[in-house]
XYZ file of C-alpha atoms in Angstrom:
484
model
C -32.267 -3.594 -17.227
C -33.609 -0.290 -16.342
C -33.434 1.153 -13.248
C -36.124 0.698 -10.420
C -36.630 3.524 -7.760
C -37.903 0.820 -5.301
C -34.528 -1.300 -5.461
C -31.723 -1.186 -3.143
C -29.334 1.586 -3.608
C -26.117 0.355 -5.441
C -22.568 -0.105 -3.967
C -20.883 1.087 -6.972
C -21.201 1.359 -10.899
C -19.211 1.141 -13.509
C -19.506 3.739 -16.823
C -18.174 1.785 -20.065
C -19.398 -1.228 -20.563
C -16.659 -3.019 -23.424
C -15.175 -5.653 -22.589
C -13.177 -4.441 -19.486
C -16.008 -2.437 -18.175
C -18.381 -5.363 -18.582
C -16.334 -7.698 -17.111
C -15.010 -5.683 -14.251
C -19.073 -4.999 -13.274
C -19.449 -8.973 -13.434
C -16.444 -9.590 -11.166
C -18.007 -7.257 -8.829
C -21.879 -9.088 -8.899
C -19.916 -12.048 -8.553
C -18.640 -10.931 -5.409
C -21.626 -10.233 -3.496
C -21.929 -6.092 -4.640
C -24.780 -4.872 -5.618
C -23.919 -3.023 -9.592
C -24.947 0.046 -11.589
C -24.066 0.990 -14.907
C -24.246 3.433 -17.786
C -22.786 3.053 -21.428
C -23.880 5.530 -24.649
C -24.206 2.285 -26.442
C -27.596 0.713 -25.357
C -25.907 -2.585 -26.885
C -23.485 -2.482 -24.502
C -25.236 -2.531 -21.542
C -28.040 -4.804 -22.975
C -25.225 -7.373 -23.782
C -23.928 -7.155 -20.001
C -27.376 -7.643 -18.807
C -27.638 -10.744 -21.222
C -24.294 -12.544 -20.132
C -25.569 -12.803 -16.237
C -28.998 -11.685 -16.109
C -29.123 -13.477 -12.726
C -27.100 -10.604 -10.913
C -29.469 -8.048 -12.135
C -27.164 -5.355 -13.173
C -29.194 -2.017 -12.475
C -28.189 0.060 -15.944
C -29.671 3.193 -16.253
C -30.360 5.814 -19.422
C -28.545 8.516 -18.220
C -25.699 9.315 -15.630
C -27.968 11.096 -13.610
C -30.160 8.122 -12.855
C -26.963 5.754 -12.433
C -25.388 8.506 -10.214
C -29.017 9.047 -8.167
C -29.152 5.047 -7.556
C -25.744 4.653 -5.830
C -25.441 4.470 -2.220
C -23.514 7.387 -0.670
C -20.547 8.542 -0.557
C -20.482 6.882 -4.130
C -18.299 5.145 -5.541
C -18.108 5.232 -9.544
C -15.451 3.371 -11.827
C -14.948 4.709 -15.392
C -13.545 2.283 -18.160
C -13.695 4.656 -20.752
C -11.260 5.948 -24.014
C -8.353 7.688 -22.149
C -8.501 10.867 -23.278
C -11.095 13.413 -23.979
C -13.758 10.879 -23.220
C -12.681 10.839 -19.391
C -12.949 14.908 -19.069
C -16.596 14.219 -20.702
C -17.718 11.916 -18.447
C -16.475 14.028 -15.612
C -17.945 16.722 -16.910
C -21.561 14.971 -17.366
C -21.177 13.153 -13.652
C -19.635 16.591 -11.867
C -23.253 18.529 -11.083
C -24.706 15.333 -9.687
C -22.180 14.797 -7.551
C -22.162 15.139 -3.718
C -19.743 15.423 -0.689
C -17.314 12.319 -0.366
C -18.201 10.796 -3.482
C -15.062 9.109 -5.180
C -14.620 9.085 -9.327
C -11.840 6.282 -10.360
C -10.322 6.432 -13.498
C -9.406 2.992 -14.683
C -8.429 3.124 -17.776
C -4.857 3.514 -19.413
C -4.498 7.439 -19.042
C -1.339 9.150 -19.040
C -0.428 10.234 -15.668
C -0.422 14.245 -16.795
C -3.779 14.166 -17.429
C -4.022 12.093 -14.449
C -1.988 15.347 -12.084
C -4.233 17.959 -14.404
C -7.875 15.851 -13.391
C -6.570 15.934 -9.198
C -5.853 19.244 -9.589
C -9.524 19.887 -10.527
C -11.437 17.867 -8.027
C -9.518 19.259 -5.312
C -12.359 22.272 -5.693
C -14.862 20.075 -5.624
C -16.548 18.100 -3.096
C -15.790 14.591 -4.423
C -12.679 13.022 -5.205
C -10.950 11.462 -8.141
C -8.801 8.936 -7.536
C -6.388 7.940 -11.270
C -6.016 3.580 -10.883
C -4.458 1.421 -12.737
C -6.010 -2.232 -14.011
C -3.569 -4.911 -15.427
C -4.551 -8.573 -16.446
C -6.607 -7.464 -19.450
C -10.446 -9.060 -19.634
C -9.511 -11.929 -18.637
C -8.256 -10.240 -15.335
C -10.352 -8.019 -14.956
C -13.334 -10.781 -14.876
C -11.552 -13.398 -12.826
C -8.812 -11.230 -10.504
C -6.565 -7.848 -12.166
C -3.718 -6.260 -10.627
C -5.100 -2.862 -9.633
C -3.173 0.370 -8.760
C -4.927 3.192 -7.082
C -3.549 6.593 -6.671
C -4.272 10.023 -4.951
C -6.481 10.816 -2.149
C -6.275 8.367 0.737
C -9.620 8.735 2.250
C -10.965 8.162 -0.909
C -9.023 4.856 -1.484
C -10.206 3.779 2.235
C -13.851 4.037 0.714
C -12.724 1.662 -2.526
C -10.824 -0.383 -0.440
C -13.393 -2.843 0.557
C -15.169 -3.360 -3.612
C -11.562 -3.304 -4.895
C -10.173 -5.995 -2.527
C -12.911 -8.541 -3.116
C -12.602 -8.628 -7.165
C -9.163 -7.975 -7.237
C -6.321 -11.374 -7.711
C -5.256 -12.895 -4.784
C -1.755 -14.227 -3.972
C 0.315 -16.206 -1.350
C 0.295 -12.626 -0.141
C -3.065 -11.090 0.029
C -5.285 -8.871 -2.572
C -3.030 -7.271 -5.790
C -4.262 -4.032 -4.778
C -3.123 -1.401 -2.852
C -2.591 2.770 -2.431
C 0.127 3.273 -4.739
C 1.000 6.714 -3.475
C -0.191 10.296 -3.858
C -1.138 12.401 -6.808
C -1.075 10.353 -9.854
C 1.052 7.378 -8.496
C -1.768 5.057 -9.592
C -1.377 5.390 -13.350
C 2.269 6.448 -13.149
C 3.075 3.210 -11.506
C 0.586 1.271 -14.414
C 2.558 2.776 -17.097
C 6.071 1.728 -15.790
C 4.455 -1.865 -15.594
C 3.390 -1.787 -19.065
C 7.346 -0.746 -19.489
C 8.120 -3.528 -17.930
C 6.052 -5.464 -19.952
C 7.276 -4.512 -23.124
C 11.061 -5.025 -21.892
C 9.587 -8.567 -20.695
C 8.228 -9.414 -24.222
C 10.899 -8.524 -26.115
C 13.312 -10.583 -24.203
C 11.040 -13.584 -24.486
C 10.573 -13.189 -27.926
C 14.447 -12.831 -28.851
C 15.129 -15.820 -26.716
C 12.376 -17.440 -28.871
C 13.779 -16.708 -31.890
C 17.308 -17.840 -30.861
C 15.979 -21.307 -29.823
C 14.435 -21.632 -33.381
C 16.977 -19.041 -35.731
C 20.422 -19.854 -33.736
C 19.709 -23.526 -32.519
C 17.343 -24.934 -34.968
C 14.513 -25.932 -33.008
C 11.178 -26.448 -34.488
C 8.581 -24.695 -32.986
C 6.993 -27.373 -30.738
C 10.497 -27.625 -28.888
C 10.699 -24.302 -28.303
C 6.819 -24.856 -26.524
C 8.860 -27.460 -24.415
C 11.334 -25.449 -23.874
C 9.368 -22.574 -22.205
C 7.055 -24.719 -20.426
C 10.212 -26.086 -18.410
C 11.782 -23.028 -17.978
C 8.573 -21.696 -16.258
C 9.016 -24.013 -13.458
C 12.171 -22.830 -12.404
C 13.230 -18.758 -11.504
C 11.436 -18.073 -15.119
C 8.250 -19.111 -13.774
C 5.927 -15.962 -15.149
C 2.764 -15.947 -17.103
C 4.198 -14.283 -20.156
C 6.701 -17.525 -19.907
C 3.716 -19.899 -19.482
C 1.436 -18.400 -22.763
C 4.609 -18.254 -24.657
C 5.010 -22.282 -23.899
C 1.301 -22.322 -25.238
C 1.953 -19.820 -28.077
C 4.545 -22.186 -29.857
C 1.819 -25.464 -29.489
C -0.632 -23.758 -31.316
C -1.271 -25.462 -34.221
C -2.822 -23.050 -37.442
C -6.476 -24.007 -37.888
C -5.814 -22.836 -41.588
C -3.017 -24.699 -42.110
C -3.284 -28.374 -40.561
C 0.299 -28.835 -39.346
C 1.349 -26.062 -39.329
C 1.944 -23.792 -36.413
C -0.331 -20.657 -36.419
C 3.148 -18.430 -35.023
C 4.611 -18.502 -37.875
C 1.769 -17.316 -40.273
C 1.715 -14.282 -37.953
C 2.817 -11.295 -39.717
C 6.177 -9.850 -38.204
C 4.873 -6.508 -37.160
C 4.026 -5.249 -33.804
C 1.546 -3.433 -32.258
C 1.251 -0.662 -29.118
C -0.750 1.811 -27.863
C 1.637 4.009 -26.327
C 2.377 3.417 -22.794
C 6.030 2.152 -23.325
C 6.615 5.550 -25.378
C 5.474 7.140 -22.082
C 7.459 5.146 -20.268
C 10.600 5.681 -22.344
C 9.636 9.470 -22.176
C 9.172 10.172 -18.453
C 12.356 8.077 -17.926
C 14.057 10.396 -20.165
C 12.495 13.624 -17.876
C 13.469 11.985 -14.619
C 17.354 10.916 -15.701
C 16.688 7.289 -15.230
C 18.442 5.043 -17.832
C 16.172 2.344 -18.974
C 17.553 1.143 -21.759
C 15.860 -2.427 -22.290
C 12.931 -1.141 -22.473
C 13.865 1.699 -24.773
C 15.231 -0.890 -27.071
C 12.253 -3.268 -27.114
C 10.178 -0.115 -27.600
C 12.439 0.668 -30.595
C 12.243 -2.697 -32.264
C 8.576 -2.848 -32.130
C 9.018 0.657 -34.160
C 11.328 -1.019 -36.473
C 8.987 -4.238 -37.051
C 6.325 -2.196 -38.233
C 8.660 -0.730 -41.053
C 8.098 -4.569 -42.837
C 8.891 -3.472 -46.462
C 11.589 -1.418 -46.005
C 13.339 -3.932 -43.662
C 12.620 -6.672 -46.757
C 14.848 -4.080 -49.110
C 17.238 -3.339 -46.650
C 17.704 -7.211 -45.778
C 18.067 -7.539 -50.163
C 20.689 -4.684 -49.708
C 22.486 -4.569 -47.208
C 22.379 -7.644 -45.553
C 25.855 -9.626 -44.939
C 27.341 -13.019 -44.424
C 27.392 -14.107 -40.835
C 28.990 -16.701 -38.536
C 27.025 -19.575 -37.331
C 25.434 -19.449 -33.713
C 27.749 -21.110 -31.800
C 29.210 -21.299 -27.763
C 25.589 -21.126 -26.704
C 22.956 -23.803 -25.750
C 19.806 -23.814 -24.091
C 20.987 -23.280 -20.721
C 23.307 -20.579 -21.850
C 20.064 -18.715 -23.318
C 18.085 -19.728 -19.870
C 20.661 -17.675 -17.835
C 21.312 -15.206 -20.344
C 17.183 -14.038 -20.359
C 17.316 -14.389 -16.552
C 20.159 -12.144 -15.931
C 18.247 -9.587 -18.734
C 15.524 -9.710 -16.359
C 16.951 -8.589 -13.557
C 18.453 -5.629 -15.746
C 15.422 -4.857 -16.769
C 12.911 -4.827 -13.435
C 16.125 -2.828 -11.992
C 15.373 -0.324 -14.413
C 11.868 -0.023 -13.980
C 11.812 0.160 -10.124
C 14.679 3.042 -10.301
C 12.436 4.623 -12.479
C 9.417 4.141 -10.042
C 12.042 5.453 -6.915
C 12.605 8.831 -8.938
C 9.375 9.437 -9.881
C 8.134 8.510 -5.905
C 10.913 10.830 -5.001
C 10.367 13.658 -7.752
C 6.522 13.805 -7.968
C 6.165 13.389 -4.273
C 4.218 10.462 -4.320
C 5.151 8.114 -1.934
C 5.494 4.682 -3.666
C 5.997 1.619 -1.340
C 7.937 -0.275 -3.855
C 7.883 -3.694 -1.645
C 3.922 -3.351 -2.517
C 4.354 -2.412 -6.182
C 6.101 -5.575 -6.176
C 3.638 -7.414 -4.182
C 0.484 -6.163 -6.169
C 1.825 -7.648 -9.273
C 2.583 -11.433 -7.844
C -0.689 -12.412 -9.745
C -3.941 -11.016 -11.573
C -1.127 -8.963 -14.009
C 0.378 -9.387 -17.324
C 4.376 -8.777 -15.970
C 3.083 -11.560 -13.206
C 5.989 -14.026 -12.116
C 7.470 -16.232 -9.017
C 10.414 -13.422 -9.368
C 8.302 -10.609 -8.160
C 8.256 -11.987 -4.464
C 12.064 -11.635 -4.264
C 11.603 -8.372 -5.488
C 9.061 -7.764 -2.765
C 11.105 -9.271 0.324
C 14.303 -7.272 -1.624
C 12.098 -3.687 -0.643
C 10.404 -4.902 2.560
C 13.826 -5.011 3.885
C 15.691 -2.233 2.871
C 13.029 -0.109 1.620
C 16.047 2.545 1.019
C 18.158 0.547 -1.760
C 19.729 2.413 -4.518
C 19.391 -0.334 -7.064
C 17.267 -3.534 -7.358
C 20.098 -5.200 -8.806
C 22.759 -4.629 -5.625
C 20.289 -6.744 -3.281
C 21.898 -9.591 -1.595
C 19.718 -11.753 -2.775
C 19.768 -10.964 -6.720
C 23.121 -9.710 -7.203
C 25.228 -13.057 -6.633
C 22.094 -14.555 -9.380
C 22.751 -11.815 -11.877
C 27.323 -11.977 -11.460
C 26.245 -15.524 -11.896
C 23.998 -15.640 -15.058
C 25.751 -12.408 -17.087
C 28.812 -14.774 -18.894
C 25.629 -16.604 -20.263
C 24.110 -13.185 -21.350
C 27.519 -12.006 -23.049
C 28.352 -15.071 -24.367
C 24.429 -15.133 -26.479
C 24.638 -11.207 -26.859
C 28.315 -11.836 -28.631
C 27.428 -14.799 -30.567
C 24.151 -13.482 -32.098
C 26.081 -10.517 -33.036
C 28.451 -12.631 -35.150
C 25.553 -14.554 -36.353
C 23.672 -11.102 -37.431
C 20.616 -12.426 -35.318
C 19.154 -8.773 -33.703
C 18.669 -8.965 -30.110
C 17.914 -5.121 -28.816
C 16.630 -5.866 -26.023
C 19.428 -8.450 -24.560
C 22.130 -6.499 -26.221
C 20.649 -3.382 -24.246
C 20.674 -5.271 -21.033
C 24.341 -6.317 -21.251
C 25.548 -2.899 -21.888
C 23.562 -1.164 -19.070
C 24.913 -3.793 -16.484
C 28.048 -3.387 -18.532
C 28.397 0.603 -17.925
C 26.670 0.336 -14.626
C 29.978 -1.927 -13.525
C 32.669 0.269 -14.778
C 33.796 2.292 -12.613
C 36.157 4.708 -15.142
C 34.274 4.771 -18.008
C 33.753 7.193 -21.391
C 32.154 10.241 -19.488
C 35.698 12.091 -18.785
C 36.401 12.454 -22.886
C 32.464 13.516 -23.334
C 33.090 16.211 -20.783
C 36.470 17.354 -22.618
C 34.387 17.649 -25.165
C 31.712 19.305 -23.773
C 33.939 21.717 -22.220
C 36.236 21.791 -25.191
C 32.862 23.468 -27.996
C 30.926 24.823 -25.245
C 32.682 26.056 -22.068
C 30.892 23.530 -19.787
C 33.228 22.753 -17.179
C 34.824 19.848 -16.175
C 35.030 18.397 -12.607
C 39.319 17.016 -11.597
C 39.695 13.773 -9.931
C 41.933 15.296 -7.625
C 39.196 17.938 -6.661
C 35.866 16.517 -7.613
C 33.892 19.882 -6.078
C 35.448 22.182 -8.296
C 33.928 23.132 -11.627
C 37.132 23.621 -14.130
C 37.483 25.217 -17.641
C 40.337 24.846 -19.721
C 41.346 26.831 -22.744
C 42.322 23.906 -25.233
C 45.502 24.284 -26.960
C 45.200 22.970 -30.856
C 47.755 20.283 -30.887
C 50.451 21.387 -33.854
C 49.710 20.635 -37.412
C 51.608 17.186 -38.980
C 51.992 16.204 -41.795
C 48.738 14.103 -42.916
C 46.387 16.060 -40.748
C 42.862 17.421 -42.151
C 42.617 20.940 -42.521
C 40.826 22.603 -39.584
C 38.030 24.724 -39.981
C-alpha cells in the first residue's frame, strides 16, 4: 500500500523487501509494531502487502516518504546486497535524516566496511548501528538470532522492536549489544565460521556412517535423530536426521541426498573468517579445513581424474562403530567452538570491542543456524570465568573432550587407512593434538629461521633473551649432496 499522511507514524521500517526483508517486516506486524517499507522493486513490496494485507504494511515510493512517516528518533533496518548497495542506501536516506535517528545494517557485510560506515556517521547526527541476523527466512519470520553492534544509545532505542521478534530461549530474547564498533557483524561472521566447521563435521560423520559402516541412508536418518537427543542435540543435527529421510520425488525410492551433486556452495563469510583469524594469530584450523574442502568439492572434474589417477588401495574401516563416531564428532565440536570463541576473545581484545562472550553464547541457544543444547554450557562456561584462556580448559568441557578424543583418533586414524577424507575431524585432532604438547616442532622451525635469516632464537635456560648463532656446516661425508 501507499502511504497515507493521516495514518499513525511508524515504529520502524524495513528497506529490502526479499525474502529476509519481507519476512523480518512481518515478524515485526506480527508483534504488535506498526511497519514501513521501501524496495526499488514495486513487486517486492506489492508481494509483502499481498502475503498479510491485514497488518497494513505502510510502503512508500521513495525513501523520503518512508523516512518522513517514521516516528522519531527513527529507527530503519536495511536488508539489502552487502556491498555497494548499503553505501547507496545510506547515501539516499542521509539528507532526510534527523538527530537520534538509528540506521541498522542487517545484512551479511564484512565487518571493514562495517568500521569504515561508523566511522562516517560519527559526523552525522544519526547513528548506524552494523547487526547481525542468523536463522535464515525461516528465522527471521518466526524468531532469528540477532547481533547488534556499535553505539549503545542507539541499541537502547532498537532494543525494545528487536526483543519482541527476535527467538526466545530458556534464557530470554537471542539478542543482545554485542560490543562496540563493528562487534555486531564481526561476531555474525565468526558464527557463520562456526557454522561451516559445524557442517563439515556433520557431513564427514555422515559419510562415515554410510562409506565406512555401510549404512543405507535411512539409518543414518536414525542415527542422527538419536544422537540429537543426547549432548548432539543441535538443529543442524536435527535437519540432517530429516535430510537422510527425504525420499527423491523424481526417483520413487530413492533418496533425494544422493542425487545431489557433490559440490558446495558459499558466499564468503568463512573466507572472512579464515582471513581475520589469520590477521589476529588465532589458529582455527577446523574451520579452515571445512572451508578448504568446500573449495576442493567444487573442483568435481578434476577430482573424477585425479580419483582415475591417482587413487590407491585402502584398508577397510575398521576399530570404529557408531558410538566411536558419536564421541569422535563431539570431541571435534568442542575443538571447533574453542576456536571460534578464541577468535571472538582476540578480536574483543584487539578491535576494542567489548564482547561478552557468555551472551554470544546465550544469543545463539535458539532462532540460529549453529543453534544447539551445547551452547548453554558454553554460556554458564563464560558467565563464570568470563577471563578463560580457552573454551576447551573449562571444568566442565575438558574432562568431556580427554574423554571423547580416543574416539576422535581412533575414526581420524582409521579413515586415513581407509582413504575416506575427513578435513575437518582430521583438523580437529591435530589442533587439540599440538595444543597438548608441551615440547613440540617450533624449536627446529626457529633453528631454521635463525639458521637462513638471522631471526633469533629464544634458550630454555634463558627464555628473555633473543639469541643468534652462527651455524657451523657440519663436515662433508661421504654420500652427502653437494651444497650450494
Amino acid at each position: 500500500m501507499t502511504s497515507d499522511s493521516s495514518a499513525p507514524l511508524n515504529d520502524v521500517a524495513v528497506v529490502g523487501l526479499g525474502v529476509m526483508g519481507r519476512n523480518l517486516a512481518r515478524n515485526f506486524a506480527r508483534n504488535g509494531w506498526r511497519v514501513g517499507g521501501f524496495d526499488v522493486n514495486p513487486a517486492a513490496a506489492g508481494h509483502l502487502a499481498e502475503l498479510e494485507p491485514e497488518h497494513a504494511f505502510d510502503i512508500s515510493p521513495s525513501l523520503q516518504e518512508m523516512v518522513a512517516r517514521l516516528e522519531r528518533p527513527r529507527r530503519i533496518l536495511l536488508l539489502v546486497t552487502a556491498g555497494r548497495p548499503v553505501d547507496a542506501v545510506l547515501d539516499g536516506l542521509e539528507p532526510f535524516l534527523d538527530e537520534g535517528d538509528v540506521v541498522v545494517d542487517g545484512g551479511n557485510s564484512l565487518y571493514t566496511d562495517t568500521d569504515r560506515r561508523n566511522e562516517r556517521a560519527t559526523t552525522k547526527a544519526w547513528s548506524f548501528v552494523g547487526m547481525g541476523v542468523s536463522g535464515g527466512s525461516e528465522g527471521a519470520l518466526l524468531g532469528p538470532s540477532m547481533m547488534p553492534g556499535g553505539d549503545f544509545a542507539a541499541w537502547l532505542r532498537l532494543q525494545p522492536v528487536l526483543e519482541a521478534i527476535s527467538a526466545k530461549s530458556a534464557s530470554g530474547p537471542c539478542v543482545a549489544y554485542c560490543g562496540r564498533g563493528s562487534a555486531g557483524h564481526f561476531v555474525k561472521m565468526t558464527h557463520n565460521g562456526i557454522e561451516y566447521g559445524d557442517m563439515q563435521l556433520i557431513a564427514e560423520a555422515a559419510t562415515l556412517l554410510r562409506k565406512g559402516l555401510g549404512h543405507s541412508a535411512r539409518s543414518v536418518g536414525k542415527t542422527f535423530a538419536a544422537w540429537n537427543q543426547g549432548e548432539l542435540d543441535s538443529y543442524l543435527i536435527d535437519i540432517t536426521a530429516d535430510i537422510f529421510h527425504t525420499e527423491d520425488p523424481e526417483r520413487p525410492g530413492e533418496m533425494l541426498v544422493d542425487a545431489i551433486v557433490d559440490q558446495a556452495g558459499q558466499k564468503g563469510t568463512g573466507r572472512w573468517t579464515v582471513m581475520a583469524a589469520i590477521e589476529l594469530g588465532v589458529p582455527v584450523p577446523t574451520i579452515a579445513a571445512a572451508l578448504d574442502a568446500r573449495a576442493l568439492s567444487s573442483m568435481l572434474a578434476l577430482r573424477v581424474s585425479a580419483a582415475q589417477t591417482l587413487r590407491a588401495p585402502a584398508d577397510a574401516f575398521a576399530g570404529v562403530d557408531v558410538e566411536t563416531l558419536r564421541q569422535a564428532l563431539f570431541a571435534a565440536k568442542i575443538a571447533s567452538y574453542t576456536q571460534g570463541f578464541a577468535m571472538l576473545r582476540a578480536a574483543s581484545v584487539e578491535r576494542d570491542y567489548g564482547v561478552n562472550l557468555a551472551e554470544v553464547a546465550r544469543i545463539w541457544t535458539a532462532g540460529c543456524i549453529i543453534r544447539a543444547g551445547f551452547l548453554g554450557v558454553i554460556r554458564d562456561v563464560f558467565q563464570q570465568d568470563p577471563e578463560l584462556p580457552l573454551l576447551a580448559l573449562a571444568p566442565a568441557l575438558a574432562p568431556r573432550l580427554q574423554a571423547a578424543t580416543p574416539a576422535l583418533r581412533r575414526v581420524v586414524s582409521s579413515a586415513a587407512l581407509a582413504g575416506l577424507p575427513v578435513p575437518a575431524l582430521s583438523a580437529s585432532l591435530s589442533w587439540l593434538d599440538t595444543l597438548t604438547t608441551a615440547r613440540g616442532s617450533a624449536d627446529v622451525i626457529q633453528a631454521q629461521r635463525d639458521y637462513f635469516g638471522s631471526h633469533t632464537y629464544r634458550r630454555r635456560d634463558a627464555p628473555d633473551v633473543p639469541v643468534h648463532t652462527e651455524w657451523p656446516r657440519r663436515p662433508s661425508e661421504a654420500g652427502d649432496p653437494p651444497t650450494t
